[in-house]
Amino acid sequence: MLFFALFAAGALAVTATPLFTLMSWKDLSDRDLTPLGRAVLNAGGSDWVHAETRHFIFHASTTGAIEEVAAEAEFAFGRIGDILGTNSVRRKGHVFVVGRRDSWEKVLQDTSRKDDSLAMQMQNDLFILKESNSVINVLRVPHELVHFRLWQVYGNHVPIWLDEGMAGYVGWKAAVAGHAQKGKQLVRAPPRVSRKHLLDLAQLTGMTTYPPDSAASAAFYVEAELLVSAIARKIGDDKLGEFVKAVAGDRTPWDNFLRERFSFADSDFAWLQKQIEKYATE
């Protein structure tokens, strides 16, 4: 987890919150949920408030919670689409805004997620723990929306390093842009990776499951984001969508694509490795 802070930067920009329509459950345009989504909905009984925006269906305990998250989600959705190269959706995503820690623990108990998870995406459903407006919340929505968009376009064919790396890198960019248009600045401390958990490029991009150890897992997230960030610096953010399509859509080996499309040489891959290693500590 990377440390970040939020600072005010002059006068707040005036922005319009995307309009949402409050609706009853039976009137929603899409009521098809994952098993977890149905379980969460049932656990809340009749306390849920439902609403729709252009790209999402929201479920929360209050209208205020929906209003807060709807603006963030729609803005991030557009920024993510700018990079991935598509704004089209097959279906609206279902976003569950959970406002209580005890309810969130019930969400996690039937999943393989760690107890310290604060948000997650499961196919077309997104679950967000949002207890307050604390700065700790600012990455949850855009991060999970990247996972959501990648899943919508490519299903389960996105390698986990690319999935997490894109969520970290693009999600951060969307969060920064979202706060900038409100006159605020997000700042992160440099990432740190324990040298004992440092992976080379073949190991990192060859992983098919998440590390079971929490420290190794945390290092994996950081290294995946560092790799995507380094690739973006080489080819440009505007080419990331093409890169993801080749790897996840066409199943082209990531390194082969970079060699063939962008003339990467061994020295370029060595540079990518060094971008990860520079943040390693003993």
Tab-separated table of C-alpha atoms in Angstrom:
chain	number	residue	atom	x	y	z
A	1	MET	CA	0.000	0.000	0.000
A	2	LEU	CA	1.488	3.330	-1.019
A	3	PHE	CA	1.181	6.276	1.323
A	4	PHE	CA	-0.557	9.285	-0.149
A	5	ALA	CA	-1.883	12.604	1.074
A	6	LEU	CA	-4.439	15.143	-0.090
A	7	PHE	CA	-3.741	18.870	-0.141
A	8	ALA	CA	-5.901	21.825	-1.026
A	9	ALA	CA	-4.565	23.765	-3.994
A	10	GLY	CA	-6.360	27.067	-4.265
A	11	ALA	CA	-10.029	27.626	-4.853
A	12	LEU	CA	-12.244	24.646	-5.510
A	13	ALA	CA	-13.409	24.168	-9.065
A	14	VAL	CA	-17.152	24.202	-9.580
A	15	THR	CA	-18.235	20.864	-11.016
A	16	ALA	CA	-21.619	19.366	-11.660
A	17	THR	CA	-22.409	16.068	-10.027
A	18	PRO	CA	-23.576	13.549	-12.622
A	19	LEU	CA	-27.330	13.214	-12.348
A	20	PHE	CA	-28.620	9.985	-10.896
A	21	THR	CA	-32.134	8.673	-10.701
A	22	LEU	CA	-33.418	7.083	-7.508
A	23	MET	CA	-35.349	3.931	-8.318
A	24	SER	CA	-36.993	1.002	-6.628
A	25	TRP	CA	-35.319	-2.389	-6.972
A	26	LYS	CA	-37.984	-3.665	-9.354
A	27	ASP	CA	-37.557	-0.660	-11.666
A	28	LEU	CA	-33.780	-0.953	-12.138
A	29	SER	CA	-32.699	-1.595	-15.711
A	30	ASP	CA	-30.456	-4.495	-14.646
A	31	ARG	CA	-30.983	-6.746	-11.616
A	32	ASP	CA	-28.566	-9.518	-12.515
A	33	LEU	CA	-26.039	-9.808	-9.675
A	34	THR	CA	-23.200	-12.146	-8.784
A	35	PRO	CA	-23.939	-14.583	-5.921
A	36	LEU	CA	-21.995	-12.287	-3.595
A	37	GLY	CA	-23.953	-9.274	-4.787
A	38	ARG	CA	-27.227	-11.041	-4.080
A	39	ALA	CA	-26.003	-12.113	-0.641
A	40	VAL	CA	-24.971	-8.559	0.245
A	41	LEU	CA	-28.272	-7.183	-0.995
A	42	ASN	CA	-30.251	-9.759	0.979
A	43	ALA	CA	-28.212	-9.094	4.119
A	44	GLY	CA	-29.237	-5.429	3.984
A	45	GLY	CA	-32.908	-6.267	3.761
A	46	SER	CA	-35.084	-3.305	2.863
A	47	ASP	CA	-32.499	-0.716	3.924
A	48	TRP	CA	-30.915	-0.333	0.485
A	49	VAL	CA	-31.388	2.782	-1.635
A	50	HIS	CA	-30.972	2.209	-5.392
A	51	ALA	CA	-30.082	4.624	-8.161
A	52	GLU	CA	-28.805	4.692	-11.742
A	53	THR	CA	-26.378	6.891	-13.647
A	54	ARG	CA	-25.255	6.587	-17.241
A	55	HIS	CA	-22.850	3.709	-16.583
A	56	PHE	CA	-23.702	2.373	-13.117
A	57	ILE	CA	-26.369	1.093	-10.795
A	58	PHE	CA	-25.745	2.032	-7.161
A	59	HIS	CA	-26.835	0.361	-3.952
A	60	ALA	CA	-26.225	2.147	-0.653
A	61	SER	CA	-27.796	2.822	2.712
A	62	THR	CA	-28.377	6.521	2.011
A	63	THR	CA	-28.937	8.818	-0.938
A	64	GLY	CA	-25.979	10.896	0.240
A	65	ALA	CA	-23.623	7.941	-0.101
A	66	ILE	CA	-24.745	7.424	-3.687
A	67	GLU	CA	-24.342	11.108	-4.511
A	68	GLU	CA	-20.763	11.093	-3.230
A	69	VAL	CA	-19.673	7.961	-5.088
A	70	ALA	CA	-21.649	8.533	-8.295
A	71	ALA	CA	-19.716	11.666	-9.224
A	72	GLU	CA	-16.407	9.977	-8.517
A	73	ALA	CA	-17.307	6.821	-10.450
A	74	GLU	CA	-18.578	8.572	-13.564
A	75	PHE	CA	-15.566	10.895	-13.724
A	76	ALA	CA	-13.107	8.025	-13.225
A	77	PHE	CA	-14.951	5.932	-15.800
A	78	GLY	CA	-14.341	8.582	-18.439
A	79	ARG	CA	-10.646	8.982	-17.598
A	80	ILE	CA	-10.103	5.227	-17.624
A	81	GLY	CA	-11.828	5.038	-21.008
A	82	ASP	CA	-9.501	7.720	-22.348
A	83	ILE	CA	-6.544	5.408	-21.667
A	84	LEU	CA	-8.106	2.044	-22.475
A	85	GLY	CA	-9.543	3.441	-25.684
A	86	THR	CA	-13.184	2.526	-25.175
A	87	ASN	CA	-16.106	3.995	-23.269
A	88	SER	CA	-18.663	1.455	-24.445
A	89	VAL	CA	-20.166	-0.939	-21.905
A	90	ARG	CA	-22.035	-4.194	-22.340
A	91	ARG	CA	-23.861	-3.685	-19.067
A	92	LYS	CA	-24.004	-1.151	-16.310
A	93	GLY	CA	-21.832	-2.011	-13.339
A	94	HIS	CA	-23.420	-2.582	-9.932
A	95	VAL	CA	-21.694	-0.572	-7.199
A	96	PHE	CA	-22.381	-1.500	-3.570
A	97	VAL	CA	-21.414	1.282	-1.180
A	98	VAL	CA	-21.006	-0.294	2.258
A	99	GLY	CA	-20.833	2.226	5.074
A	100	ARG	CA	-20.255	0.014	8.125
A	101	ARG	CA	-17.252	-2.100	9.022
A	102	ASP	CA	-19.336	-4.964	10.427
A	103	SER	CA	-21.321	-5.149	7.189
A	104	TRP	CA	-18.080	-5.095	5.213
A	105	GLU	CA	-16.736	-8.038	7.224
A	106	LYS	CA	-19.803	-9.979	6.128
A	107	VAL	CA	-18.956	-9.106	2.528
A	108	LEU	CA	-15.446	-10.511	2.958
A	109	GLN	CA	-16.272	-13.661	4.885
A	110	ASP	CA	-17.335	-15.660	1.833
A	111	THR	CA	-14.421	-14.523	-0.323
A	112	SER	CA	-10.702	-15.186	-0.466
A	113	ARG	CA	-9.915	-11.504	0.112
A	114	LYS	CA	-7.730	-10.426	3.005
A	115	ASP	CA	-9.333	-8.903	6.093
A	116	ASP	CA	-7.709	-5.558	5.319
A	117	SER	CA	-9.312	-5.310	1.864
A	118	LEU	CA	-11.171	-2.039	1.455
A	119	ALA	CA	-12.735	-2.593	-1.966
A	120	MET	CA	-13.100	-5.335	-4.530
A	121	GLN	CA	-14.486	-6.096	-7.945
A	122	MET	CA	-16.192	-9.355	-8.790
A	123	GLN	CA	-17.196	-9.541	-12.440
A	124	ASN	CA	-19.880	-6.871	-12.945
A	125	ASP	CA	-20.232	-6.046	-9.241
A	126	LEU	CA	-18.042	-3.619	-7.285
A	127	PHE	CA	-17.978	-3.396	-3.501
A	128	ILE	CA	-16.634	-0.310	-1.760
A	129	LEU	CA	-16.158	0.216	1.977
A	130	LYS	CA	-16.671	3.938	2.451
A	131	GLU	CA	-16.945	4.762	6.119
A	132	SER	CA	-16.165	8.469	5.746
A	133	ASN	CA	-14.728	11.073	3.380
A	134	SER	CA	-11.232	10.307	4.672
A	135	VAL	CA	-8.297	10.587	2.258
A	136	ILE	CA	-7.860	6.826	2.608
A	137	ASN	CA	-10.954	6.425	0.423
A	138	VAL	CA	-9.698	8.255	-2.634
A	139	LEU	CA	-8.166	5.342	-4.544
A	140	ARG	CA	-10.785	2.690	-3.903
A	141	VAL	CA	-13.317	3.608	-6.570
A	142	PRO	CA	-10.972	4.385	-9.510
A	143	HIS	CA	-8.766	1.374	-8.721
A	144	GLU	CA	-11.688	-1.058	-8.764
A	145	LEU	CA	-13.184	0.610	-11.831
A	146	VAL	CA	-10.047	-0.246	-13.808
A	147	HIS	CA	-10.516	-3.895	-12.826
A	148	PHE	CA	-14.172	-3.594	-13.814
A	149	ARG	CA	-13.441	-2.136	-17.257
A	150	LEU	CA	-10.719	-4.690	-17.977
A	151	TRP	CA	-13.071	-7.503	-16.990
A	152	GLN	CA	-15.893	-6.107	-19.130
A	153	VAL	CA	-13.692	-5.942	-22.210
A	154	TYR	CA	-11.400	-8.954	-21.735
A	155	GLY	CA	-13.052	-11.189	-19.150
A	156	ASN	CA	-10.614	-13.411	-17.292
A	157	HIS	CA	-7.879	-13.102	-19.925
A	158	VAL	CA	-5.975	-10.242	-18.306
A	159	PRO	CA	-2.747	-11.519	-16.654
A	160	ILE	CA	-2.827	-10.672	-12.959
A	161	TRP	CA	0.311	-8.520	-13.136
A	162	LEU	CA	-1.283	-6.446	-15.905
A	163	ASP	CA	-4.644	-6.313	-14.141
A	164	GLU	CA	-3.129	-5.056	-10.887
A	165	GLY	CA	-0.528	-2.897	-12.581
A	166	MET	CA	-3.129	-1.106	-14.694
A	167	ALA	CA	-5.476	-0.712	-11.712
A	168	GLY	CA	-2.667	0.851	-9.709
A	169	TYR	CA	-1.272	3.091	-12.439
A	170	VAL	CA	-4.436	4.153	-14.276
A	171	GLY	CA	-6.499	4.233	-11.084
A	172	TRP	CA	-4.013	6.656	-9.549
A	173	LYS	CA	-4.097	8.888	-12.621
A	174	ALA	CA	-7.901	8.955	-12.523
A	175	ALA	CA	-7.870	9.805	-8.806
A	176	VAL	CA	-5.343	12.607	-9.330
A	177	ALA	CA	-7.401	14.070	-12.194
A	178	GLY	CA	-10.623	13.813	-10.212
A	179	HIS	CA	-9.211	15.727	-7.287
A	180	ALA	CA	-7.429	18.243	-9.488
A	181	GLN	CA	-10.725	19.365	-10.984
A	182	LYS	CA	-11.848	20.070	-7.404
A	183	GLY	CA	-8.748	22.125	-6.725
A	184	LYS	CA	-6.997	19.444	-4.692
A	185	GLN	CA	-3.679	17.690	-5.144
A	186	LEU	CA	-2.890	14.063	-4.370
A	187	VAL	CA	0.694	13.203	-3.466
A	188	ARG	CA	2.224	9.768	-2.843
A	189	ALA	CA	5.435	8.834	-1.119
A	190	PRO	CA	7.848	6.742	-3.237
A	191	PRO	CA	7.010	3.024	-3.119
A	192	ARG	CA	9.250	0.624	-1.253
A	193	VAL	CA	9.758	-3.062	-2.029
A	194	SER	CA	11.652	-5.402	0.271
A	195	ARG	CA	14.574	-6.870	-1.632
A	196	LYS	CA	13.695	-10.360	-0.450
A	197	HIS	CA	10.375	-10.071	-2.288
A	198	LEU	CA	11.858	-8.545	-5.444
A	199	LEU	CA	10.863	-10.413	-8.607
A	200	ASP	CA	12.532	-10.304	-11.996
A	201	LEU	CA	10.394	-9.576	-15.049
A	202	ALA	CA	9.894	-13.239	-15.935
A	203	GLN	CA	8.758	-14.090	-12.408
A	204	LEU	CA	6.477	-11.074	-12.114
A	205	THR	CA	4.771	-11.485	-15.487
A	206	GLY	CA	4.593	-15.270	-15.138
A	207	MET	CA	2.512	-15.278	-11.954
A	208	THR	CA	-0.929	-16.809	-12.259
A	209	THR	CA	-1.974	-16.590	-8.590
A	210	TYR	CA	-1.450	-13.986	-5.912
A	211	PRO	CA	1.288	-14.594	-3.332
A	212	PRO	CA	-0.207	-16.134	-0.174
A	213	ASP	CA	2.097	-14.189	2.141
A	214	SER	CA	0.804	-10.687	2.924
A	215	ALA	CA	4.218	-9.011	2.614
A	216	ALA	CA	4.961	-10.734	-0.691
A	217	SER	CA	1.474	-9.873	-1.910
A	218	ALA	CA	1.945	-6.192	-1.045
A	219	ALA	CA	5.270	-6.206	-2.912
A	220	PHE	CA	3.607	-7.819	-5.931
A	221	TYR	CA	1.037	-5.008	-6.190
A	222	VAL	CA	3.764	-2.374	-6.040
A	223	GLU	CA	6.012	-4.144	-8.556
A	224	ALA	CA	3.137	-4.674	-10.998
A	225	GLU	CA	2.291	-0.962	-10.897
A	226	LEU	CA	5.947	0.000	-11.277
A	227	LEU	CA	6.243	-2.202	-14.362
A	228	VAL	CA	3.138	-0.754	-16.015
A	229	SER	CA	4.321	2.752	-15.128
A	230	ALA	CA	7.733	2.066	-16.699
A	231	ILE	CA	6.153	0.624	-19.850
A	232	ALA	CA	3.932	3.711	-20.094
A	233	ARG	CA	6.968	5.984	-19.878
A	234	LYS	CA	8.486	4.109	-22.808
A	235	ILE	CA	5.467	3.859	-25.106
A	236	GLY	CA	3.187	6.636	-23.801
A	237	ASP	CA	-0.124	6.505	-21.944
A	238	ASP	CA	-1.936	6.821	-25.267
A	239	LYS	CA	-0.544	3.429	-26.329
A	240	LEU	CA	-1.463	1.528	-23.151
A	241	GLY	CA	-4.870	0.577	-24.549
A	242	GLU	CA	-3.215	-0.942	-27.581
A	243	PHE	CA	-0.777	-2.791	-25.341
A	244	VAL	CA	-3.544	-4.240	-23.152
A	245	LYS	CA	-5.574	-5.280	-26.196
A	246	ALA	CA	-2.603	-7.150	-27.623
A	247	VAL	CA	-1.803	-8.959	-24.376
A	248	ALA	CA	-5.312	-9.596	-23.005
A	249	GLY	CA	-7.344	-9.539	-26.202
A	250	ASP	CA	-5.029	-11.122	-28.747
A	251	ARG	CA	-3.054	-13.204	-26.169
A	252	THR	CA	0.249	-11.911	-27.518
A	253	PRO	CA	3.164	-12.349	-25.083
A	254	TRP	CA	3.767	-8.925	-23.590
A	255	ASP	CA	7.495	-8.872	-24.328
A	256	ASN	CA	7.034	-10.065	-27.919
A	257	PHE	CA	4.543	-7.275	-28.541
A	258	LEU	CA	6.903	-4.629	-27.186
A	259	ARG	CA	9.726	-5.975	-29.360
A	260	GLU	CA	7.639	-6.117	-32.519
A	261	ARG	CA	5.490	-3.003	-32.099
A	262	PHE	CA	7.867	-0.661	-30.296
A	263	SER	CA	11.250	-2.135	-31.236
A	264	PHE	CA	12.199	-2.990	-27.668
A	265	ALA	CA	15.711	-4.371	-27.305
A	266	ASP	CA	17.267	-6.291	-24.431
A	267	SER	CA	18.506	-2.993	-23.042
A	268	ASP	CA	14.916	-1.715	-22.816
A	269	PHE	CA	13.822	-4.726	-20.777
A	270	ALA	CA	16.851	-4.265	-18.550
A	271	TRP	CA	15.722	-0.676	-18.017
A	272	LEU	CA	12.233	-1.871	-17.036
A	273	GLN	CA	13.782	-4.171	-14.460
A	274	LYS	CA	15.864	-1.348	-13.042
A	275	GLN	CA	12.767	0.819	-12.607
A	276	ILE	CA	11.453	-1.790	-10.179
A	277	GLU	CA	14.783	-2.444	-8.472
A	278	LYS	CA	15.382	1.251	-7.744
A	279	TYR	CA	12.638	1.110	-5.119
A	280	ALA	CA	13.966	-2.051	-3.448
A	281	THR	CA	15.174	-1.863	0.137
A	282	GLU	CA	17.013	-4.368	2.282
